[in-house]
PDB file of C-alpha atoms and ligand atoms in Angstrom:
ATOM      1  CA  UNK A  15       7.220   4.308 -19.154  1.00  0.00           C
ATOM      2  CA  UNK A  16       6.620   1.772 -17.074  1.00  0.00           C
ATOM      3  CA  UNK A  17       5.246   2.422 -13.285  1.00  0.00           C
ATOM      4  CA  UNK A  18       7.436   0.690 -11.002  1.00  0.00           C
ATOM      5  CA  UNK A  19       5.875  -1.574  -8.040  1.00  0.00           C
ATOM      6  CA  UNK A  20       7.094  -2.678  -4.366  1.00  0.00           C
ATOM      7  CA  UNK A  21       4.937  -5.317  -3.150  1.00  0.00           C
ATOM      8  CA  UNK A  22       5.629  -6.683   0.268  1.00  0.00           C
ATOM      9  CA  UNK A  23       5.119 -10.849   0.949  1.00  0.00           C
ATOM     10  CA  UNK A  24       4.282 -10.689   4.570  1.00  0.00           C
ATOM     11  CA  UNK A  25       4.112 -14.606   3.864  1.00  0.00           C
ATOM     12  CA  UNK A  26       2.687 -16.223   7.163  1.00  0.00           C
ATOM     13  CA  UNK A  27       3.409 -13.619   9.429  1.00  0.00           C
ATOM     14  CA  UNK A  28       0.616 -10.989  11.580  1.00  0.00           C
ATOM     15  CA  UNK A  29      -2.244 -12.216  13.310  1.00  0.00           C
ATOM     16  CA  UNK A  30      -4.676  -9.317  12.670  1.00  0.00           C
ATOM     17  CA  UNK A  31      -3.992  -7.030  14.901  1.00  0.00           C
ATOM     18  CA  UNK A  32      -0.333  -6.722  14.408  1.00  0.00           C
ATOM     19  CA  UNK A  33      -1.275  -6.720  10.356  1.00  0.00           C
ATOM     20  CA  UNK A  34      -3.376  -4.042  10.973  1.00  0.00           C
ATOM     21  CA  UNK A  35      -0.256  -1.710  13.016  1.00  0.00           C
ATOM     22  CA  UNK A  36       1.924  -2.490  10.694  1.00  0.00           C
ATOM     23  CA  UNK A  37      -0.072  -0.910   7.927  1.00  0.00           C
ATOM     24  CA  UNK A  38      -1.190   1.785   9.810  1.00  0.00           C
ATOM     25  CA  UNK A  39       2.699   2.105  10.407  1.00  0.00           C
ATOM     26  CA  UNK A  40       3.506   2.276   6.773  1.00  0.00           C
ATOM     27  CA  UNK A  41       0.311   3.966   5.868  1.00  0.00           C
ATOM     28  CA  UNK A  42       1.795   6.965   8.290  1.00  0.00           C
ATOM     29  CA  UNK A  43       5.237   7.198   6.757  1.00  0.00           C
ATOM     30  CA  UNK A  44       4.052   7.137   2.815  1.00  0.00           C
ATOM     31  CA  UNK A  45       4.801  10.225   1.432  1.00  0.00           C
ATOM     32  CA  UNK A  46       1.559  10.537  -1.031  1.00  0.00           C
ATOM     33  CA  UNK A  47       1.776  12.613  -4.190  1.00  0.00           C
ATOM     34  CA  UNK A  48       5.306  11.968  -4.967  1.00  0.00           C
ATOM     35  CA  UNK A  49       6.221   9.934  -8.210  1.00  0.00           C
ATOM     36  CA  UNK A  50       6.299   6.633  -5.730  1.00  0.00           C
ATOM     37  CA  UNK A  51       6.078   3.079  -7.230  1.00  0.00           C
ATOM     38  CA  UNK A  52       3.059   1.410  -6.725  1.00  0.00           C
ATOM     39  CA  UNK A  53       2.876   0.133  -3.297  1.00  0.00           C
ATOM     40  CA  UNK A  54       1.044  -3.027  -2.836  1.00  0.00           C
ATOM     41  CA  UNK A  55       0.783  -5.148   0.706  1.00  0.00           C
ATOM     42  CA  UNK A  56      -0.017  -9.076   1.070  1.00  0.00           C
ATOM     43  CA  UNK A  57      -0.883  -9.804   4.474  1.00  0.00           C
ATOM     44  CA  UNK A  58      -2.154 -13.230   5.088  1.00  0.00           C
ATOM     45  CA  UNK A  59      -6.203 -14.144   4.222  1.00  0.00           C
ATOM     46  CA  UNK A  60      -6.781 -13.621   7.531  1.00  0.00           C
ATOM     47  CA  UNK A  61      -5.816  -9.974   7.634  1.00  0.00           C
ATOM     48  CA  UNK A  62      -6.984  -8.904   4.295  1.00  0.00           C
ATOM     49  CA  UNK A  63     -10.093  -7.372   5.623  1.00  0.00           C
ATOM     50  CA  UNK A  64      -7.652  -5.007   8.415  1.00  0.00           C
ATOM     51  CA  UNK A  65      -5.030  -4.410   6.271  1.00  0.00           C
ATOM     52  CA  UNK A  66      -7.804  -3.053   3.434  1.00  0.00           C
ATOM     53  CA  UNK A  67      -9.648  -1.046   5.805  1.00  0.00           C
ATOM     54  CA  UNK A  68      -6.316   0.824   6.800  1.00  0.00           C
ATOM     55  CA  UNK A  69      -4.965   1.310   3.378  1.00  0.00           C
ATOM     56  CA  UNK A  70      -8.466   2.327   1.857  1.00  0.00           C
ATOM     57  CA  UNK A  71      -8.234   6.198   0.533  1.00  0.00           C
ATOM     58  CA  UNK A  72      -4.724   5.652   0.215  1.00  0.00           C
ATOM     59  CA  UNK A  73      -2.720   5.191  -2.856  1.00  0.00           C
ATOM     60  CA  UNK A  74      -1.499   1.661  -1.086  1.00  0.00           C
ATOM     61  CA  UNK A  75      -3.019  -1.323  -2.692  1.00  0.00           C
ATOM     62  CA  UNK A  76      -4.118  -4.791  -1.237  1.00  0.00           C
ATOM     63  CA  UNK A  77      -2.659  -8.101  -2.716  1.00  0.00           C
ATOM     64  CA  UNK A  78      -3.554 -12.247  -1.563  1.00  0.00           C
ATOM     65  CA  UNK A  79      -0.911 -14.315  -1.820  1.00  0.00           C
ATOM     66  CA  UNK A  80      -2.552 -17.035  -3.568  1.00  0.00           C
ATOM     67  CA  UNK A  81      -5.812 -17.915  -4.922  1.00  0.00           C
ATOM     68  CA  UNK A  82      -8.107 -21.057  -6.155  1.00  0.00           C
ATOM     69  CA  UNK A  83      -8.792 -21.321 -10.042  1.00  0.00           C
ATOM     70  CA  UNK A  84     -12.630 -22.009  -9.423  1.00  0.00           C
ATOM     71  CA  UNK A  85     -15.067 -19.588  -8.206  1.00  0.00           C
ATOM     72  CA  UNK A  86     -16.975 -21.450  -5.253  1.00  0.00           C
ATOM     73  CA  UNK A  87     -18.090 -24.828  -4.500  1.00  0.00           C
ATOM     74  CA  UNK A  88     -16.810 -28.060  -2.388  1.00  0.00           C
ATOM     75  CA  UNK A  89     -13.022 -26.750  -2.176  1.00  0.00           C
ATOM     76  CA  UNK A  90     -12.536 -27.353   1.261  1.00  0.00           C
ATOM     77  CA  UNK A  91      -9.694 -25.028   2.391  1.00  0.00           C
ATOM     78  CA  UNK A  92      -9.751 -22.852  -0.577  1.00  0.00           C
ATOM     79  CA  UNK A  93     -10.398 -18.731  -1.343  1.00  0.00           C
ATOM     80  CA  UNK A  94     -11.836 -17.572  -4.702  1.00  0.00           C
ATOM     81  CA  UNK A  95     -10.645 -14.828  -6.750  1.00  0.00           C
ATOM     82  CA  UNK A  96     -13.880 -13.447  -6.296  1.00  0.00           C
ATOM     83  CA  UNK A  97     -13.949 -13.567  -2.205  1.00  0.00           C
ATOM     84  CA  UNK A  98     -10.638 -11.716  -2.803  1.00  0.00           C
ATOM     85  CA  UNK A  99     -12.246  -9.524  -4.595  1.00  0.00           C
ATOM     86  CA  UNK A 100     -14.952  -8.665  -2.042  1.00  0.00           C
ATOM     87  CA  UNK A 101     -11.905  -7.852   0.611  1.00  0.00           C
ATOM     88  CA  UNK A 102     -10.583  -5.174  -1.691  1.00  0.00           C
ATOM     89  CA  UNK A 103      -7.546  -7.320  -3.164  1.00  0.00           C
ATOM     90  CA  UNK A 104      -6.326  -5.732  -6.774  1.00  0.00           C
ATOM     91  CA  UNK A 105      -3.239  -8.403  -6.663  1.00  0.00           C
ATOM     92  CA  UNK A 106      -2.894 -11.630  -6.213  1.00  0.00           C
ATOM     93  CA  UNK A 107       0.174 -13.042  -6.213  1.00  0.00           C
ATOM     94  CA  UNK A 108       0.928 -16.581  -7.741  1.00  0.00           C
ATOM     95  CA  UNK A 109       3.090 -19.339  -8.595  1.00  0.00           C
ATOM     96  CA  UNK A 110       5.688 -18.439  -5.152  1.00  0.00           C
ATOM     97  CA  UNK A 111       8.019 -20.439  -5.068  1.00  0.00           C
ATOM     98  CA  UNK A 112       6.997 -21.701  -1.456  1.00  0.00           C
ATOM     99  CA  UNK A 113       4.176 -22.642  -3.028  1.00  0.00           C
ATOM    100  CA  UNK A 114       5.656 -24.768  -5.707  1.00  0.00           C
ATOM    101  CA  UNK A 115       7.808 -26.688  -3.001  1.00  0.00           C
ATOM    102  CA  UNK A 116       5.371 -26.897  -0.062  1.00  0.00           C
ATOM    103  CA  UNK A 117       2.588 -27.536  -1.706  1.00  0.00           C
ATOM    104  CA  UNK A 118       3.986 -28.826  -5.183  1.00  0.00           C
ATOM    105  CA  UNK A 119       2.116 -26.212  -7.450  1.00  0.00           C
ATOM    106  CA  UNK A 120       3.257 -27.315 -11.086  1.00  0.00           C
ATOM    107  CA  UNK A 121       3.051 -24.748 -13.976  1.00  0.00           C
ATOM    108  CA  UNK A 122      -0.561 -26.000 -14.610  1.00  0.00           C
ATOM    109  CA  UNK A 123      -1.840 -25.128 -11.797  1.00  0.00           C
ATOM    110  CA  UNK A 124      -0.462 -22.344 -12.287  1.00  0.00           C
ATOM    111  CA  UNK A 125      -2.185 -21.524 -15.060  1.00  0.00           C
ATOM    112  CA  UNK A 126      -5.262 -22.343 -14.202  1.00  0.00           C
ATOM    113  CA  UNK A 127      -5.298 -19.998 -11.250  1.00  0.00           C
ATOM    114  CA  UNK A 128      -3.565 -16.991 -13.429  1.00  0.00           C
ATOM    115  CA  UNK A 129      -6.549 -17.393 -15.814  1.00  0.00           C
ATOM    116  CA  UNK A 130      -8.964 -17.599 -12.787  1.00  0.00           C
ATOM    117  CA  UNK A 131      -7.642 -14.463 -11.211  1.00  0.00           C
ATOM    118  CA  UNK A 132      -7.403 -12.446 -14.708  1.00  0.00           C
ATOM    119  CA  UNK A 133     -11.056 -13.721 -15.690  1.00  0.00           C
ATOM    120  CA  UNK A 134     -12.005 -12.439 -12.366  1.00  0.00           C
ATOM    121  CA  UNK A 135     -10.813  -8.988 -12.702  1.00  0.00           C
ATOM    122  CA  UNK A 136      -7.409  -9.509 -10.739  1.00  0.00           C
ATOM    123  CA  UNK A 137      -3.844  -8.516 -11.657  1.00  0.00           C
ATOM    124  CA  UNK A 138      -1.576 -11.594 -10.833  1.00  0.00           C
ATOM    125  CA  UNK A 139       2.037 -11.185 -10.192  1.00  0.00           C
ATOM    126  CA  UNK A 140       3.530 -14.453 -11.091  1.00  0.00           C
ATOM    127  CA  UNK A 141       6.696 -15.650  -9.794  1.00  0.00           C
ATOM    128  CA  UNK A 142       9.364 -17.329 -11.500  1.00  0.00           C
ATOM    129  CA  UNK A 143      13.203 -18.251 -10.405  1.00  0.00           C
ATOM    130  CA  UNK A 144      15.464 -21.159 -10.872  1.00  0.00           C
ATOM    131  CA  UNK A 145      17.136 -23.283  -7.903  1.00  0.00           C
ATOM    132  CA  UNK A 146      21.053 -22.726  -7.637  1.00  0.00           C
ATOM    133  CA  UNK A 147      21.845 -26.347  -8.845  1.00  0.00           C
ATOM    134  CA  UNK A 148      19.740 -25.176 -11.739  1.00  0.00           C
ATOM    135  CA  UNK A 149      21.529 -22.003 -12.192  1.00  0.00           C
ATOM    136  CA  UNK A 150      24.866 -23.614 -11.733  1.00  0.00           C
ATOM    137  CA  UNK A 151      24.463 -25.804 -14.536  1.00  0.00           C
ATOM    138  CA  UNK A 152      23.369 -23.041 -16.836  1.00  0.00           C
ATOM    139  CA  UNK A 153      20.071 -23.917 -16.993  1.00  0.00           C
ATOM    140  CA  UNK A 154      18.459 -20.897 -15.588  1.00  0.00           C
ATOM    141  CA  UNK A 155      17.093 -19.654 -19.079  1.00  0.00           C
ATOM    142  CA  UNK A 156      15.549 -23.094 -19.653  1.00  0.00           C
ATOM    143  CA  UNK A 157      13.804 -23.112 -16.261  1.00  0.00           C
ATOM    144  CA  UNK A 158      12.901 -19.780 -16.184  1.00  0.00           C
ATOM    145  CA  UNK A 159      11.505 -19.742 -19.883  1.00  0.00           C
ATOM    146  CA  UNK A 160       9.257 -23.322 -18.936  1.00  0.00           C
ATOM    147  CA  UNK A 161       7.903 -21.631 -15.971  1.00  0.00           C
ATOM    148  CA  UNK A 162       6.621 -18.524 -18.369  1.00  0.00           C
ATOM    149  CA  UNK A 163       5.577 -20.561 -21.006  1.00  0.00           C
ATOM    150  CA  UNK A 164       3.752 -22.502 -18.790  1.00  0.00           C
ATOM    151  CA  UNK A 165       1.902 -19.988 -16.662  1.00  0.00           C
ATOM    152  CA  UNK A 166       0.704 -18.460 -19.682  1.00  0.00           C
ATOM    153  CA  UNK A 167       0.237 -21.090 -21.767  1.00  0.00           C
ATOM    154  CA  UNK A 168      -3.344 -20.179 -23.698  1.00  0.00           C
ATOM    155  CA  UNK A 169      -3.879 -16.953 -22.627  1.00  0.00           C
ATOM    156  CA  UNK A 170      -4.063 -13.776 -24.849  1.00  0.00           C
ATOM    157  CA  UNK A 171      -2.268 -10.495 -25.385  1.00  0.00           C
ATOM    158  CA  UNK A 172      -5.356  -8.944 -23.975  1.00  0.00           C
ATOM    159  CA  UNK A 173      -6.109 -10.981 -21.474  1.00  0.00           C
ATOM    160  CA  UNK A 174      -2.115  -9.936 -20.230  1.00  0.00           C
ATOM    161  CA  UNK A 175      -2.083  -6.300 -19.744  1.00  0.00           C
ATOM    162  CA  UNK A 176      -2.271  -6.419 -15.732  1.00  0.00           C
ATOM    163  CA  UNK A 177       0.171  -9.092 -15.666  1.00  0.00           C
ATOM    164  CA  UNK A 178       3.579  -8.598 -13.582  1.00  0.00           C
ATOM    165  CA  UNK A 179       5.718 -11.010 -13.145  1.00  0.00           C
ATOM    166  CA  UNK A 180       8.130 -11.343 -10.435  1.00  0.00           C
ATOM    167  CA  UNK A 181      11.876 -13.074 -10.852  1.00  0.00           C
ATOM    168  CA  UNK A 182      13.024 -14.779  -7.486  1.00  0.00           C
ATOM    169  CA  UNK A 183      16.047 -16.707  -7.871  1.00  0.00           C
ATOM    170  CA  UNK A 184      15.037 -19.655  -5.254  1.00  0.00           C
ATOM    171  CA  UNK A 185      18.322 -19.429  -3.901  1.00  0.00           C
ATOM    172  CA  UNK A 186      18.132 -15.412  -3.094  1.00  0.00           C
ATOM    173  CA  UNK A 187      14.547 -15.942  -0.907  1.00  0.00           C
ATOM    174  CA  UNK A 188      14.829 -15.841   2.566  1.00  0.00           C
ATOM    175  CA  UNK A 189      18.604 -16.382   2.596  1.00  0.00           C
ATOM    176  CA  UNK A 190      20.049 -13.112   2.075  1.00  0.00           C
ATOM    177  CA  UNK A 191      22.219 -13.927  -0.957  1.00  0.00           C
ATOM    178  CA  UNK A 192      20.704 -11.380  -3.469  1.00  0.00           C
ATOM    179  CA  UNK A 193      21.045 -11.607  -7.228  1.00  0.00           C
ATOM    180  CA  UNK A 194      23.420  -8.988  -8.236  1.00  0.00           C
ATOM    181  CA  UNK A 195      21.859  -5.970 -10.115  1.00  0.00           C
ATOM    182  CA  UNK A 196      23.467  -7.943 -13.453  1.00  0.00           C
ATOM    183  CA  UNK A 197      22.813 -11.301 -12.637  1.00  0.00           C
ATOM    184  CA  UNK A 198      18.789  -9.914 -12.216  1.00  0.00           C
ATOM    185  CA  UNK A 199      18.883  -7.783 -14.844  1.00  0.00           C
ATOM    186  CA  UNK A 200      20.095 -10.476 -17.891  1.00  0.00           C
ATOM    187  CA  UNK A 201      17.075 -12.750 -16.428  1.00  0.00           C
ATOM    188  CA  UNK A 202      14.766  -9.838 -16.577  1.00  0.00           C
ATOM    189  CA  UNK A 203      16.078  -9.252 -20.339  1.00  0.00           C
ATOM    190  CA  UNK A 204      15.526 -12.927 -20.889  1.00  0.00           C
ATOM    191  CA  UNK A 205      11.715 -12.549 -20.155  1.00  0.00           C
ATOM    192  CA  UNK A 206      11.292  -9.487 -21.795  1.00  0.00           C
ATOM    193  CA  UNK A 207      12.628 -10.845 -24.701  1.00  0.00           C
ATOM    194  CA  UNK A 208      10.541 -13.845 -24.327  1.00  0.00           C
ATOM    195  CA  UNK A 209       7.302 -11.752 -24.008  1.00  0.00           C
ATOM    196  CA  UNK A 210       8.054 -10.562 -27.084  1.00  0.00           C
ATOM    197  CA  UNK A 211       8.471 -13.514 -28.587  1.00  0.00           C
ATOM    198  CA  UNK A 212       5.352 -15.455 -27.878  1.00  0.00           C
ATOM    199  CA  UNK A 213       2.823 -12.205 -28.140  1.00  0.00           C
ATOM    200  CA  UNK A 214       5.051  -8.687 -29.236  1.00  0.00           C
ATOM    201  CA  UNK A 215       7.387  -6.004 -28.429  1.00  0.00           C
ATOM    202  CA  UNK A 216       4.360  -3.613 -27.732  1.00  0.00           C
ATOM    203  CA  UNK A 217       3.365  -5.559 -24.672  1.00  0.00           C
ATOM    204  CA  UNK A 218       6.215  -6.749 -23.314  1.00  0.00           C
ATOM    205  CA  UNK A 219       7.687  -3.542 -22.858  1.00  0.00           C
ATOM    206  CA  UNK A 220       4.483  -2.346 -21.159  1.00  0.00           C
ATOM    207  CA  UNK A 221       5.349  -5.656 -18.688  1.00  0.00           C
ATOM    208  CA  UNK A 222       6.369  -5.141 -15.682  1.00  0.00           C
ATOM    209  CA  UNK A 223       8.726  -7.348 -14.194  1.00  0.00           C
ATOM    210  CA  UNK A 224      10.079  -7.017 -10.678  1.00  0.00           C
ATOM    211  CA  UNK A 225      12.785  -8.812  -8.789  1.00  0.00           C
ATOM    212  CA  UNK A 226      12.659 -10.816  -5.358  1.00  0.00           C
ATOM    213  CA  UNK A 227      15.087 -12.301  -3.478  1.00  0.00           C
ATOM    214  CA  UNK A 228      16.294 -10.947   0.179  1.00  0.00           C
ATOM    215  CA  UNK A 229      15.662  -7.573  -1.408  1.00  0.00           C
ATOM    216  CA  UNK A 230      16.454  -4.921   1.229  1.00  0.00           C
ATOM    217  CA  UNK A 231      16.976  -0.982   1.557  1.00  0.00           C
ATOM    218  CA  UNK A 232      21.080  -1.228   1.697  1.00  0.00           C
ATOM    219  CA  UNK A 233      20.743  -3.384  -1.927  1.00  0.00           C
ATOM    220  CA  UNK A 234      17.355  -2.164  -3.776  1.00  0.00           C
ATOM    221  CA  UNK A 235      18.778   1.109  -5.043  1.00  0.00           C
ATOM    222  CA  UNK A 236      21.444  -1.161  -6.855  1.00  0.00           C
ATOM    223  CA  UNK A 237      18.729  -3.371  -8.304  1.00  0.00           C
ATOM    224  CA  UNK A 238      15.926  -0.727  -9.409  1.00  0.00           C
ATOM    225  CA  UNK A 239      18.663   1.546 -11.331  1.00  0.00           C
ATOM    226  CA  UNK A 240      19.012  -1.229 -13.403  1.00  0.00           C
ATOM    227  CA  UNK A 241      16.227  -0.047 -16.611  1.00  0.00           C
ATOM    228  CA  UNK A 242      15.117  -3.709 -17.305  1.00  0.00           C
ATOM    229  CA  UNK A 243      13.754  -3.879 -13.013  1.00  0.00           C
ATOM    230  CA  UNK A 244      10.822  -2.368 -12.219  1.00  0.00           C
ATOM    231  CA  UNK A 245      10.752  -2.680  -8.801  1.00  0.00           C
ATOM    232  CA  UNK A 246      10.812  -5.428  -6.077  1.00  0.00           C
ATOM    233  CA  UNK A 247       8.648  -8.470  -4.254  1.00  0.00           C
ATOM    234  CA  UNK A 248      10.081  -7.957  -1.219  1.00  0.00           C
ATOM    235  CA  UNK A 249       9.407 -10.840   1.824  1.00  0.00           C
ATOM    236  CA  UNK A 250      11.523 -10.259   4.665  1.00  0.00           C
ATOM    237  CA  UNK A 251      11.936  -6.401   5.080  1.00  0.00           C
ATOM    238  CA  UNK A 252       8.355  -5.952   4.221  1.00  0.00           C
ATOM    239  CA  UNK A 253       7.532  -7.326   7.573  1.00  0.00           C
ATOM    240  CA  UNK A 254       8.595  -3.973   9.712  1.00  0.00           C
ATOM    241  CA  UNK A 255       7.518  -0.448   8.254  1.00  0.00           C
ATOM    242  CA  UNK A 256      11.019   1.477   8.710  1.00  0.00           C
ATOM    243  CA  UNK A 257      12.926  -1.257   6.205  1.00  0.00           C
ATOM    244  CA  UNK A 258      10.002  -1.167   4.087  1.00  0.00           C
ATOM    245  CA  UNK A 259       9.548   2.305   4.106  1.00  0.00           C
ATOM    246  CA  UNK A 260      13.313   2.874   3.078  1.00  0.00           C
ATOM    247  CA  UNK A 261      12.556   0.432   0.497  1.00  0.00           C
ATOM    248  CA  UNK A 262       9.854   2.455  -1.521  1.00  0.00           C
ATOM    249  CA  UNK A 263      11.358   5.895  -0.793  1.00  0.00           C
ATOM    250  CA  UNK A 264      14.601   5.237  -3.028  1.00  0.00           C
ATOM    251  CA  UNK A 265      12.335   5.882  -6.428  1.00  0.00           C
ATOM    252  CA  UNK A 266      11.542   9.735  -5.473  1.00  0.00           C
ATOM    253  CA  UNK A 267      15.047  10.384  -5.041  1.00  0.00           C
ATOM    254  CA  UNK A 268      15.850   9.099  -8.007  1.00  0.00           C
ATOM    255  CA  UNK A 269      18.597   6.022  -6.718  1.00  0.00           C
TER     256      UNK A 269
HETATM  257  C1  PEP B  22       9.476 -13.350  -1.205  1.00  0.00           C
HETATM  258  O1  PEP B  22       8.761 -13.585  -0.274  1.00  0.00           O
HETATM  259  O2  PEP B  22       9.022 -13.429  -2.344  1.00  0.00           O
HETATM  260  C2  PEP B  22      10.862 -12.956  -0.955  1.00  0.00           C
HETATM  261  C3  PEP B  22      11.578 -12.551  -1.966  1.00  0.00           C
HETATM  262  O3  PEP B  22      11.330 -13.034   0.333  1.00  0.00           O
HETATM  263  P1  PEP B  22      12.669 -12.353   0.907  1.00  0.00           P
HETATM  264  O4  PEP B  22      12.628 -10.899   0.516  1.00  0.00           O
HETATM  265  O5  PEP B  22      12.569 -12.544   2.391  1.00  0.00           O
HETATM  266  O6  PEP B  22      13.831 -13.053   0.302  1.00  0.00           O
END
């Protein structure tokens, strides 16, 4: 069984302060104990240190939303996975597809900062989606399956274990065209499948793989029934505690 996970991209949104009430908001309304998902939140750098001081002793976890593959040195600009570590991040997440167009992050770099963050002790959820044109021309497979490969390239089975990765259809972020629970789920098959192919069965279906991509509370129950979705990256409606909120509390009720 795999233990689903909600993470919320608060992207570059909340100076400190309003980080820091936002958490406490969602902090109050988390129903502990219950058979949640794991809950992770990704404020900005800048509110990593707030955000972890209101979710420590909780069952919440902290997340970056990027990282740099080398540990310190003349990287003007740039946060370790070790300073993330020393804020109290568990996740970072990589690869974003905002990211890969603002700031033209290829599948190499990629991969070096997925290795960085695993060697560092860090689980990284790595995104992956196709454009429309891309998806439109049948190609989604292809793209998809390059991204993987190359994100991964030369790591191990072992060195895998925390991995999640996260599909976002580029088209479905921010837009508020979601994937339908089929289109998502044949994609999330495709990695699966792909996992196994390039290390084994045994670990891919330990993988978790979540979907993103204007998930909110009136379309996530759709998308986590499906058995090959374990749960969402969710930007937009992580951003105010009642939609995210509504968000994690469809897993206890079983919809
Ligand atoms: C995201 O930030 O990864 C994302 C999926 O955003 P949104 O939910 O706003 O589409």
């Amino acid at each position: 069984m795999r233990q689903p996970i909600i993470a919320g991209n608060w992207k570059m949104n909340k100076i400190k302060q309003e980080a820091r009430e936002l958490a406490q908001s969602i902090v109050r309304g988390f129903i502990a104990g219950l058979p949640l998902p794991e809950v992770v939140l990704c404020p900005p750098f800048t509110a990593l240190e707030a955000v972890g001081g209101v979710i420590s002793g909780t069952e919440i976890e902290l997340g970056a939303q990027n990282a740099f593959w080398e540990s310190q040195g003349a990287y003007t600009g740039e946060i370790s996975p070790n300073m993330l570590l020393t804020v109290g991040c568990k996740y970072v997440i990589l690869g974003h597809s905002e990211r890969r167009k603002y700031f033209s992050e290829s599948d190499q770099v990629v991969n070096k900062k997925i290795k960085a963050v695993i060697h560092a002790g860090l689980c990284p959820i790595l995104c992956v989606g196709e454009r429309l044109g891309e998806r439109e021309e049948g190609r989604t497979e292809a793209v998809v399956g390059e991204q993987v490969r190359g994100a991964l390239d030369g790591l191990s089975q072992s060195e895998l274990k925390t991995l999640v990765i996260a599909y976002e259809p580029i088209w479905a972020i921010g837009t508020g065209k979601t994937a339908t629970p089929q289109q998502a789920g044949e994609v999330h098959s495709f990695i699966r499948g792909l996992i196994s192919d390039l290390y084994d069965e045994e670990l891919s279906e330990k993988l978790r793989i979540i979907y993103g991509g204007s998930v909110k509370a009136e379309n996530a129950g759709d998308l986590f029934n499906q058995p090959q979705i374990d749960g969402g990256l969710v930007g937009g409606a992580s951003l105010q505690a009642e939609s995210f909120l509504k968000i994690i509390n469809l897993y206890p009720m079983g919809d």
